[in-house]
Tab-separated table of C-alpha atoms in Angstrom:
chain	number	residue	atom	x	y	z
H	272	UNK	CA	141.539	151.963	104.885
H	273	UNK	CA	143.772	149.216	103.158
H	274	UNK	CA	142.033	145.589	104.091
H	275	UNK	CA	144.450	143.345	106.251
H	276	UNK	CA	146.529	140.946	104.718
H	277	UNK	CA	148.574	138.686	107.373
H	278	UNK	CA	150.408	136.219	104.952
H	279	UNK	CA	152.513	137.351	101.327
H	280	UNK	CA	153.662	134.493	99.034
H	281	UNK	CA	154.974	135.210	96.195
H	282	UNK	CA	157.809	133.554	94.210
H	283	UNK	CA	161.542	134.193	93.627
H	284	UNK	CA	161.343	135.552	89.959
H	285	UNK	CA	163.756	132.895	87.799
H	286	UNK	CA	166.817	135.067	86.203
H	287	UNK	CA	165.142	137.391	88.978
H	288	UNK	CA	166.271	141.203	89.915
H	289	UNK	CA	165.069	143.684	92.495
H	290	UNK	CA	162.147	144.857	90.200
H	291	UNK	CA	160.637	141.435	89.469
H	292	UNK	CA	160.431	140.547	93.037
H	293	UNK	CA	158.994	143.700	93.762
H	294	UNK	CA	156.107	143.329	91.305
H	295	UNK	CA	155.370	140.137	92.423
H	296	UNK	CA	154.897	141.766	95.780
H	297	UNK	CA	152.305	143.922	93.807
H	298	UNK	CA	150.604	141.532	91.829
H	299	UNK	CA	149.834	139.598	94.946
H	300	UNK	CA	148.662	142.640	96.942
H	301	UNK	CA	146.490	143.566	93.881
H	302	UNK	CA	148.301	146.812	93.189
H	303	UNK	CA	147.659	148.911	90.386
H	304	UNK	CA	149.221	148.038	87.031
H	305	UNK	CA	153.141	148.767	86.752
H	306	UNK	CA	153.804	150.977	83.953
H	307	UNK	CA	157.737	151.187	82.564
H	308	UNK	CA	158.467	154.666	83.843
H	309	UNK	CA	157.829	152.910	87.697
H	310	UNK	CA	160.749	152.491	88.769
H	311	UNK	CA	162.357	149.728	91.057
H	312	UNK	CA	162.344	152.426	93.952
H	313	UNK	CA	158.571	153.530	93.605
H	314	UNK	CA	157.729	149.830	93.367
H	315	UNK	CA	159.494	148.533	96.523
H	316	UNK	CA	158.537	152.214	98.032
H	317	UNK	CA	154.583	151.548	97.178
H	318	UNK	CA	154.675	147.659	98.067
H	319	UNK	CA	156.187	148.120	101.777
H	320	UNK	CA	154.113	150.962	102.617
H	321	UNK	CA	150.986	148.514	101.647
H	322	UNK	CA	152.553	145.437	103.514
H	323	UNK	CA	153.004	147.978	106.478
H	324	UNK	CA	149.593	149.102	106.301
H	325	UNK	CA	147.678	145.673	105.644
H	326	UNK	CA	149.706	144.560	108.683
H	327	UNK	CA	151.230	142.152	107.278
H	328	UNK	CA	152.992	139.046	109.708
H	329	UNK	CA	154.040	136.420	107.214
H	330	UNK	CA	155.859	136.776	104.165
H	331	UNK	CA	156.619	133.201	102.398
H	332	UNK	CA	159.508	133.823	99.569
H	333	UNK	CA	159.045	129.905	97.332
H	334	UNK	CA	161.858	128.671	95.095
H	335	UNK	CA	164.619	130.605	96.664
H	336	UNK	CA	166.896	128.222	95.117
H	337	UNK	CA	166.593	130.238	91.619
H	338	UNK	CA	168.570	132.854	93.790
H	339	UNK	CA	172.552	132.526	92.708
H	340	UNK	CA	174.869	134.558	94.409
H	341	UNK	CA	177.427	133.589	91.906
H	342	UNK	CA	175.468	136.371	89.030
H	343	UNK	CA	175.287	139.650	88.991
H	344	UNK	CA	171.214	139.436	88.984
H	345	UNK	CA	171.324	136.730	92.293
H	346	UNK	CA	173.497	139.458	94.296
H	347	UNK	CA	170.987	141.619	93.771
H	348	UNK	CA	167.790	139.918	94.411
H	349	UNK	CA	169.760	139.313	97.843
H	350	UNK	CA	170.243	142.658	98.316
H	351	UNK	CA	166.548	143.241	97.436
H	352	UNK	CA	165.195	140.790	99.990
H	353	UNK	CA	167.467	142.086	102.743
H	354	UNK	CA	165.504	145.344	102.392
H	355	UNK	CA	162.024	143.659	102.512
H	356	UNK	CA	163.095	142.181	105.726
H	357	UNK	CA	164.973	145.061	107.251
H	358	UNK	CA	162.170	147.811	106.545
H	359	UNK	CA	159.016	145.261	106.894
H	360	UNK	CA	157.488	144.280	110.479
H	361	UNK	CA	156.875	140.603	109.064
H	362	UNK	CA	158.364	137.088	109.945
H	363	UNK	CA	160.111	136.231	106.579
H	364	UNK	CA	160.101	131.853	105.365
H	365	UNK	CA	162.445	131.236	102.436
H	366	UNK	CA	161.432	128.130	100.838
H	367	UNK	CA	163.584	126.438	98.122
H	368	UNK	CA	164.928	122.509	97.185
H	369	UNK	CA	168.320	121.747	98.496
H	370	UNK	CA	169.206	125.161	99.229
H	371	UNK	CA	172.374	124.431	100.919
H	372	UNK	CA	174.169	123.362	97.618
H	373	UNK	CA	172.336	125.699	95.328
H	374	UNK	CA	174.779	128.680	96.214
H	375	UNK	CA	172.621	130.370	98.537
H	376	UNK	CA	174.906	130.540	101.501
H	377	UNK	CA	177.823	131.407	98.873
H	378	UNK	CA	179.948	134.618	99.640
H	379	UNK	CA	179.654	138.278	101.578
H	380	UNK	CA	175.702	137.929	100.685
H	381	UNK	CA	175.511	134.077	101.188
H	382	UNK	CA	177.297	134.518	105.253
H	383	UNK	CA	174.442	137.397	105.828
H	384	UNK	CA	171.602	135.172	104.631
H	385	UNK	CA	173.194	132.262	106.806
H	386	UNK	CA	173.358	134.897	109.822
H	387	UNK	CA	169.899	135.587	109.617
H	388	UNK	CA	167.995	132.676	108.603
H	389	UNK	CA	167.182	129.196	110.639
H	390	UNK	CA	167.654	126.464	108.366
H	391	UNK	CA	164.589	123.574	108.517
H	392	UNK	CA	164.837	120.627	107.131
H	393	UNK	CA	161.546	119.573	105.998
H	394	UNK	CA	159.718	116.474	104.405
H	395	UNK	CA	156.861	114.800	103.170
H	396	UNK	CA	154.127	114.487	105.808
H	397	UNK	CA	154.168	111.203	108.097
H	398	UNK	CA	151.088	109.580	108.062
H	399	UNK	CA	149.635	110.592	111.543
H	400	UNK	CA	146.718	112.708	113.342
H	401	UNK	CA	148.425	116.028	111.537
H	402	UNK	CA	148.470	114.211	108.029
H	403	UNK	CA	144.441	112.945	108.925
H	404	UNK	CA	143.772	116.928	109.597
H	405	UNK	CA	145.400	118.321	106.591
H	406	UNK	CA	143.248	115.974	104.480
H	407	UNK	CA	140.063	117.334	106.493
H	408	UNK	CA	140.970	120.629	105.992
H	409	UNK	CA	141.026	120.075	102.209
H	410	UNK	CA	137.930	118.125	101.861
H	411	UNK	CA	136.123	121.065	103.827
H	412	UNK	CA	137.067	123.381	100.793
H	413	UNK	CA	135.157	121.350	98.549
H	414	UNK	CA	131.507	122.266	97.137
H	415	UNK	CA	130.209	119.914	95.176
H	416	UNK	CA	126.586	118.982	96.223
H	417	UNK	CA	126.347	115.211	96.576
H	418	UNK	CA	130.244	114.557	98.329
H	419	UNK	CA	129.371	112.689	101.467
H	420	UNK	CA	131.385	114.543	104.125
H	421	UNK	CA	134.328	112.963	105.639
H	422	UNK	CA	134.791	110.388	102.336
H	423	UNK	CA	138.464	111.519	102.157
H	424	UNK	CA	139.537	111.827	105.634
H	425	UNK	CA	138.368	108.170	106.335
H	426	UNK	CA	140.408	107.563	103.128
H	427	UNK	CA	143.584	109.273	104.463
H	428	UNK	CA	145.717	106.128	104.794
H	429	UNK	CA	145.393	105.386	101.219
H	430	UNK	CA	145.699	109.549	100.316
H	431	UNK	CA	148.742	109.037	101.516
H	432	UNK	CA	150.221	105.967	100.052
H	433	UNK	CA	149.126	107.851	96.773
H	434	UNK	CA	150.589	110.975	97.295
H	435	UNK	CA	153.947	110.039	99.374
H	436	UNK	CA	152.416	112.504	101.874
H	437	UNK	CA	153.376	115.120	99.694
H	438	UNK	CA	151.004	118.648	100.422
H	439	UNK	CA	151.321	119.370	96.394
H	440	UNK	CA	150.377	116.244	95.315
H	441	UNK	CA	147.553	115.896	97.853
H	442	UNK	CA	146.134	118.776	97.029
H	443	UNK	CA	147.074	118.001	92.734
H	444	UNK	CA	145.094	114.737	93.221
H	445	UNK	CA	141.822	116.412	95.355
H	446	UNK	CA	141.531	118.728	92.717
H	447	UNK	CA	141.566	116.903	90.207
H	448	UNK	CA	138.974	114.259	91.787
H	449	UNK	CA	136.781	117.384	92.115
H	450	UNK	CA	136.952	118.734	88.626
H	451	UNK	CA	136.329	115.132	87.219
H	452	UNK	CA	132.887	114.412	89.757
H	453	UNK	CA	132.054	118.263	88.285
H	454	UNK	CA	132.419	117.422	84.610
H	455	UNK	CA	130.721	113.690	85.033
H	456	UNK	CA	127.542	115.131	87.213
H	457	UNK	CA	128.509	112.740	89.910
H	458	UNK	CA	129.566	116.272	92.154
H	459	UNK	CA	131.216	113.377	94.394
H	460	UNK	CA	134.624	112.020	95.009
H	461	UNK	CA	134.651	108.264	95.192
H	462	UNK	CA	137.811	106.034	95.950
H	463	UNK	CA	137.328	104.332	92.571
H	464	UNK	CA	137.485	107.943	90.869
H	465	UNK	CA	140.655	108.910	92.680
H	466	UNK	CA	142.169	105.787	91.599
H	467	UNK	CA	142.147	106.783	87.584
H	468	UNK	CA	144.027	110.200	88.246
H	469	UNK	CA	147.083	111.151	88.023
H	470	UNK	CA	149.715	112.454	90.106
H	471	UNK	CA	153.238	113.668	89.857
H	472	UNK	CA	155.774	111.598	88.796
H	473	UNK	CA	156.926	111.321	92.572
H	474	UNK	CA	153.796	110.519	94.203
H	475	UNK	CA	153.230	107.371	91.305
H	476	UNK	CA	155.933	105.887	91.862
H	477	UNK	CA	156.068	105.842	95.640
H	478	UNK	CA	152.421	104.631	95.361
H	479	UNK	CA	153.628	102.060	93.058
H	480	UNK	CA	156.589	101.153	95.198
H	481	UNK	CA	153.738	100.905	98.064
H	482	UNK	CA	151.836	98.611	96.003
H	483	UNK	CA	154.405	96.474	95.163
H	484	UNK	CA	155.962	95.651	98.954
H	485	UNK	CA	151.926	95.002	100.117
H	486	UNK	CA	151.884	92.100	97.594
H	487	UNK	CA	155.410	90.729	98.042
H	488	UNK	CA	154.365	90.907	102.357
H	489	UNK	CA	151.111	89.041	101.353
């Protein structure tokens, strides 16, 4: 009996056609290796009977902006995806940057993708109760023996200045932390450890910025 699986994510393949995306599909699902004589068919064939059978009700596509309608190869990773969703029992969440000027909604393909899909707007996380629980959640992942549970969600106001309230950065910077207090011995994340790491470019400089307004208001 195949094991349940309620949320896919895989990514849309750069330069991407029809048979990337599908083996995607079956490296996350954990198929067996794809030899050259599967074809694109078999592949799709073999990956939505799995999907159908894990019961699958989420399927995230990421970085559907690599998708241009305006190339052969984006027309038919379109066409590709409009199969997944037509033959698959699954709510499907296309995720890209700016999507509405990368050529996604371009064209024949671009109308149907429009017709079909909600567009969200989304953004970094505002620094509430929902910002405070996704920073719990996180810290509750960790297992190293001598963290003092609850250090980081008491520390979520700063987290945030740090990361811009960015998930990917969070989660960059907590890792990080963790792999540091692993290699020192300490097993523990301490404020003055999270303040020698690194983030991404983004999250530095809104930290900076941050820093800068809190001495020019003092």
């Amino acid at each position: 009996m195949t094991r349940r699986v309620p949320v896919v994510y895989v990514t849309a393949p750069p330069k991407g056609s029809p048979r990337k995306l599908a083996i995607e599909f079956a490296r996350f699902l954990g198929l067996p290796v794809i030899s050259p004589r599967h074809n694109t068919v078999d592949i799709t064939s073999a990956v939505c009977q799995v999907l159908i059978e894990a019961r699958t009700d989420l399927v995230l596509v990421d970085e559907i902006h690599l998708m241009n309608l305006a190339a052969t190869a984006g027309e038919e990773l379109s066409d590709s995806l409009k199969y997944f969703t037509e033959h698959l029992p699954a709510t499907f969440i296309h995720a890209g940057i700016d999507v509405e000027h990368s050529g996604l909604f371009t064209g024949i393909r671009g109308d149907q993708i429009a017709g079909r899909c909600t567009l969200l707007h989304t953004g970094p996380f505002p620094l509430n109760s929902e910002w405070e629980g996704l920073v719990a959640t996180m810290e509750a992942t960790l297992r190293l023996h001598q963290h003092k549970a609850e250090t980081l969600a008491g520390l979520h106001p700063y987290l945030h200045q740090r990361t811009g309230g960015m998930i990917g950065s969070l989660s960059h910077l907590i890792r990080a932390a963790a792999i540091s207090a692993i290699l020192d011995g300490s097993e523990r994340i301490t404020r003055r450890q999270l303040d020698t790491i690194h983030v991404g470019h983004a999250g530095e400089r809104a930290f900076r910025g941050e820093a800068r307004r809190g001495r020019a208001a003092g």
